[in-house]
Amino acid sequence: MTVPTPHEVAVLALDTTVAFELGLPHAFLGGAVDADGQPLYRVRVATVDGGPVRTSAGYAVQPDHDLSLLATADTVVVPGVYGGPTRDGAISPDLADALTGAAAHARVVSICTGAFVLAAAGLLDGRRATTHWMHAAAFSEFFPQVDLDPDVLFVDDGDVLTSAGNAAGIDLLLHVVRRDHGSDVANSVARRRVASPWRDGGQSQFIERPLPEPDGTGTADTRAWALTRLGEPLTLAELAGHARMSVRTFTRRFRQETGLSPQRWLTQQRVALARHLLESTDTPVERVAGAAGFGTTASLRQHLHAAIGVAPLTYRRTFRGTSTGAGATTPM
């Protein structure tokens, strides 16, 4: 039996790298295996000069590689950093050249403030990207040429992917596994790590805001009720009526509790259901559209493309696939 060649992943540890994020690629990419238990990715860590670097946790790490590792990588992951480019928007010419060279042949991924590193290298110019919401203002000031979306958990722009805060790095890495090898493999990795295979919503739900008063009322019961009726044409008035609130009060309370408007939340739940049906069943696309509450195939196509940039049939082929190629990507 021929053992498949694993996809080569280079994790770039810069000075003051975020310790939590530095370990994520090994846990979530390195933990992905095929049906025979063979690893699908080989994850190795590099620093600029091969020497030790400080981490955000107060200890240093000593990787085995330097920037030359990027030249042979299929995917390069840049965890977040404290200081450095988050303070001045700049990186060294050697690092910029290494990242630019890697991007010519490899997929490039950033976690949290790692997006500052990619942007400083010019890899995000004219692209849609994200970073931690707390750093969004500084990012936009340093890199106005980047189309920053501070509300999402991650952005997949084909060969360059960026994520929000450090836990969103988990969402992005599971997405990478799902994109390369299908949902079954990604879900298996998530189960072993006791992580959610997919989280709904965006960063807005995590931005600091006053909590609603604990007066015994809320929208949680109505959200649970709506989840069992996604195929029905639910209106804002119906949702408010179920919660026994006026539309105005319900909308305000809903946004306080979720960070989203009721309509946007409902659309996200319908997209999530459609994705699940496309991944796990052979249900025709028109029936998926109906079951998820979109009514028509055209409406499903529009909402799915707005959410993740692909059409329903493309999504089904990709995320039910078993590609193990080093350069496997989702058509965009």
Short mmCIF file of N, CA, C and O in Angstrom, two decimals, residues 159-215:
data_model
loop_
_atom_site.label_atom_id
_atom_site.label_comp_id
_atom_site.label_asym_id
_atom_site.label_seq_id
_atom_site.Cartn_x
_atom_site.Cartn_y
_atom_site.Cartn_z
N ASP A 159 -6.65 31.39 -1.88
CA ASP A 159 -5.32 30.98 -1.46
C ASP A 159 -4.78 31.79 -0.28
O ASP A 159 -3.67 31.57 0.18
N VAL A 160 -5.58 32.73 0.23
CA VAL A 160 -5.23 33.49 1.42
C VAL A 160 -6.44 33.50 2.34
O VAL A 160 -7.53 33.91 1.95
N LEU A 161 -6.24 33.03 3.58
CA LEU A 161 -7.33 32.90 4.55
C LEU A 161 -6.93 33.59 5.84
O LEU A 161 -5.79 33.48 6.30
N THR A 162 -7.87 34.30 6.45
CA THR A 162 -7.60 35.03 7.69
C THR A 162 -8.70 34.74 8.70
O THR A 162 -9.85 34.49 8.33
N SER A 163 -8.33 34.76 9.99
CA SER A 163 -9.34 34.52 11.02
C SER A 163 -9.32 35.64 12.05
O SER A 163 -8.37 36.42 12.13
N ALA A 164 -10.36 35.67 12.84
CA ALA A 164 -10.50 36.66 13.91
C ALA A 164 -9.71 36.19 15.14
O ALA A 164 -8.68 35.54 15.00
N GLY A 165 -10.21 36.51 16.35
CA GLY A 165 -9.52 36.17 17.59
C GLY A 165 -9.13 34.72 17.69
O GLY A 165 -9.59 33.87 16.92
N ASN A 166 -8.27 34.38 18.69
CA ASN A 166 -7.58 33.09 18.65
C ASN A 166 -8.50 31.88 18.56
O ASN A 166 -8.17 30.91 17.88
N ALA A 167 -9.66 31.89 19.22
CA ALA A 167 -10.56 30.74 19.09
C ALA A 167 -11.10 30.61 17.68
O ALA A 167 -11.42 29.51 17.22
N ALA A 168 -11.21 31.74 16.96
CA ALA A 168 -11.64 31.68 15.56
C ALA A 168 -10.60 30.99 14.69
O ALA A 168 -10.92 30.54 13.59
N GLY A 169 -9.37 30.91 15.18
CA GLY A 169 -8.37 30.12 14.47
C GLY A 169 -8.77 28.66 14.38
O GLY A 169 -8.46 27.98 13.39
N ILE A 170 -9.45 28.17 15.41
CA ILE A 170 -9.96 26.79 15.37
C ILE A 170 -11.00 26.67 14.26
O ILE A 170 -10.97 25.71 13.47
N ASP A 171 -11.91 27.63 14.18
CA ASP A 171 -12.93 27.60 13.12
C ASP A 171 -12.28 27.58 11.74
O ASP A 171 -12.69 26.82 10.86
N LEU A 172 -11.26 28.40 11.57
CA LEU A 172 -10.61 28.49 10.26
C LEU A 172 -9.85 27.21 9.93
O LEU A 172 -9.93 26.70 8.80
N LEU A 173 -9.12 26.65 10.88
CA LEU A 173 -8.35 25.44 10.60
C LEU A 173 -9.28 24.25 10.31
O LEU A 173 -8.98 23.42 9.45
N LEU A 174 -10.39 24.16 11.02
CA LEU A 174 -11.36 23.11 10.69
C LEU A 174 -11.94 23.34 9.30
O LEU A 174 -12.21 22.38 8.57
N HIS A 175 -12.14 24.59 8.94
CA HIS A 175 -12.60 24.90 7.58
C HIS A 175 -11.58 24.45 6.54
O HIS A 175 -11.94 23.93 5.48
N VAL A 176 -10.30 24.65 6.83
CA VAL A 176 -9.25 24.21 5.92
C VAL A 176 -9.31 22.69 5.73
O VAL A 176 -9.24 22.19 4.61
N VAL A 177 -9.45 21.95 6.84
CA VAL A 177 -9.56 20.50 6.74
C VAL A 177 -10.81 20.12 5.94
O VAL A 177 -10.77 19.24 5.07
N ARG A 178 -11.91 20.79 6.21
CA ARG A 178 -13.16 20.51 5.50
C ARG A 178 -12.99 20.80 4.01
O ARG A 178 -13.48 20.05 3.16
N ARG A 179 -12.31 21.88 3.69
CA ARG A 179 -12.10 22.26 2.30
C ARG A 179 -11.23 21.24 1.58
O ARG A 179 -11.46 20.90 0.42
N ASP A 180 -10.22 20.74 2.27
CA ASP A 180 -9.28 19.81 1.65
C ASP A 180 -9.81 18.39 1.58
O ASP A 180 -9.57 17.67 0.60
N HIS A 181 -10.50 17.95 2.63
CA HIS A 181 -10.80 16.52 2.77
C HIS A 181 -12.25 16.19 3.09
O HIS A 181 -12.57 15.02 3.30
N GLY A 182 -13.13 17.19 3.15
CA GLY A 182 -14.53 16.92 3.38
C GLY A 182 -14.92 17.03 4.85
O GLY A 182 -14.08 17.06 5.76
N SER A 183 -16.22 17.04 5.07
CA SER A 183 -16.75 17.27 6.41
C SER A 183 -16.50 16.12 7.37
O SER A 183 -16.32 16.34 8.57
N ASP A 184 -16.49 14.89 6.87
CA ASP A 184 -16.29 13.76 7.78
C ASP A 184 -14.94 13.85 8.48
O ASP A 184 -14.84 13.62 9.69
N VAL A 185 -13.89 14.17 7.73
CA VAL A 185 -12.56 14.28 8.34
C VAL A 185 -12.52 15.45 9.31
O VAL A 185 -12.01 15.33 10.43
N ALA A 186 -13.07 16.61 8.91
CA ALA A 186 -13.06 17.78 9.79
C ALA A 186 -13.86 17.53 11.06
O ALA A 186 -13.44 17.91 12.16
N ASN A 187 -15.01 16.90 10.92
CA ASN A 187 -15.83 16.62 12.10
C ASN A 187 -15.13 15.65 13.04
O ASN A 187 -15.26 15.75 14.26
N SER A 188 -14.38 14.70 12.48
CA SER A 188 -13.64 13.76 13.30
C SER A 188 -12.57 14.49 14.12
O SER A 188 -12.37 14.22 15.31
N VAL A 189 -11.87 15.43 13.47
CA VAL A 189 -10.86 16.23 14.19
C VAL A 189 -11.53 17.02 15.31
O VAL A 189 -11.04 17.07 16.44
N ALA A 190 -12.67 17.64 15.00
CA ALA A 190 -13.37 18.45 16.00
C ALA A 190 -13.80 17.60 17.19
O ALA A 190 -13.68 18.03 18.34
N ARG A 191 -14.30 16.40 16.91
CA ARG A 191 -14.74 15.53 18.02
C ARG A 191 -13.57 15.17 18.93
O ARG A 191 -13.71 15.18 20.16
N ARG A 192 -12.43 14.85 18.34
CA ARG A 192 -11.28 14.47 19.16
C ARG A 192 -10.80 15.63 20.02
O ARG A 192 -10.30 15.42 21.13
N ARG A 193 -10.95 16.83 19.51
CA ARG A 193 -10.51 18.01 20.26
C ARG A 193 -11.63 18.62 21.09
O ARG A 193 -11.44 19.65 21.75
N VAL A 194 -12.79 17.97 21.08
CA VAL A 194 -13.98 18.44 21.82
C VAL A 194 -14.25 19.90 21.44
O VAL A 194 -14.39 20.77 22.30
N ALA A 195 -14.28 20.14 20.15
CA ALA A 195 -14.54 21.47 19.61
C ALA A 195 -15.77 21.41 18.71
O ALA A 195 -16.11 20.36 18.18
N SER A 196 -16.42 22.54 18.57
CA SER A 196 -17.56 22.62 17.66
C SER A 196 -17.07 22.55 16.23
O SER A 196 -16.17 23.31 15.84
N PRO A 197 -17.62 21.67 15.40
CA PRO A 197 -17.18 21.60 14.01
C PRO A 197 -17.54 22.83 13.20
O PRO A 197 -16.94 23.10 12.16
N TRP A 198 -18.53 23.58 13.68
CA TRP A 198 -18.93 24.79 12.97
C TRP A 198 -19.63 25.70 13.95
O TRP A 198 -20.52 25.28 14.67
N ARG A 199 -19.24 26.97 14.02
CA ARG A 199 -19.90 27.95 14.87
C ARG A 199 -20.65 28.95 14.01
O ARG A 199 -20.13 29.43 13.00
N ASP A 200 -21.86 29.26 14.41
CA ASP A 200 -22.65 30.24 13.69
C ASP A 200 -22.31 31.64 14.18
O ASP A 200 -21.81 31.84 15.28
N GLY A 201 -22.64 32.62 13.35
CA GLY A 201 -22.49 34.00 13.76
C GLY A 201 -21.12 34.56 13.44
O GLY A 201 -20.28 33.92 12.84
N GLY A 202 -20.92 35.79 13.87
CA GLY A 202 -19.67 36.47 13.62
C GLY A 202 -19.10 37.05 14.90
O GLY A 202 -19.54 36.74 16.01
N GLN A 203 -18.12 37.94 14.75
CA GLN A 203 -17.46 38.50 15.92
C GLN A 203 -18.36 39.42 16.71
O GLN A 203 -18.11 39.64 17.90
N SER A 204 -19.39 39.98 16.09
CA SER A 204 -20.21 40.95 16.80
C SER A 204 -20.83 40.37 18.06
O SER A 204 -21.10 41.10 19.01
N GLN A 205 -21.04 39.06 18.07
CA GLN A 205 -21.63 38.45 19.27
C GLN A 205 -20.66 38.44 20.44
O GLN A 205 -21.06 38.22 21.58
N PHE A 206 -19.37 38.71 20.19
CA PHE A 206 -18.37 38.68 21.26
C PHE A 206 -17.90 40.07 21.67
O PHE A 206 -17.15 40.21 22.63
N ILE A 207 -18.34 41.11 20.96
CA ILE A 207 -17.95 42.46 21.32
C ILE A 207 -18.60 42.84 22.64
O ILE A 207 -19.75 42.50 22.90
N GLU A 208 -17.83 43.53 23.49
CA GLU A 208 -18.34 43.88 24.81
C GLU A 208 -19.60 44.74 24.67
O GLU A 208 -19.63 45.72 23.95
N ARG A 209 -20.63 44.36 25.39
CA ARG A 209 -21.88 45.11 25.41
C ARG A 209 -22.60 44.79 26.71
O ARG A 209 -22.39 43.73 27.30
N PRO A 210 -23.47 45.68 27.18
CA PRO A 210 -24.20 45.39 28.41
C PRO A 210 -25.09 44.16 28.23
O PRO A 210 -25.71 43.96 27.19
N LEU A 211 -25.13 43.31 29.27
CA LEU A 211 -26.01 42.15 29.23
C LEU A 211 -27.44 42.58 29.48
O LEU A 211 -27.69 43.53 30.23
N PRO A 212 -28.42 41.90 28.90
CA PRO A 212 -29.82 42.23 29.18
C PRO A 212 -30.14 41.98 30.64
O PRO A 212 -29.55 41.11 31.28
N GLU A 213 -31.05 42.75 31.16
CA GLU A 213 -31.45 42.59 32.56
C GLU A 213 -32.06 41.21 32.77
O GLU A 213 -32.88 40.75 31.97
N PRO A 214 -31.68 40.52 33.86
CA PRO A 214 -32.22 39.18 34.13
C PRO A 214 -33.62 39.26 34.72
O PRO A 214 -33.85 38.97 35.90
N ASP A 215 -34.58 39.69 33.92
CA ASP A 215 -35.95 39.88 34.42
C ASP A 215 -36.86 38.73 34.05
O ASP A 215 -38.08 38.83 34.14
#
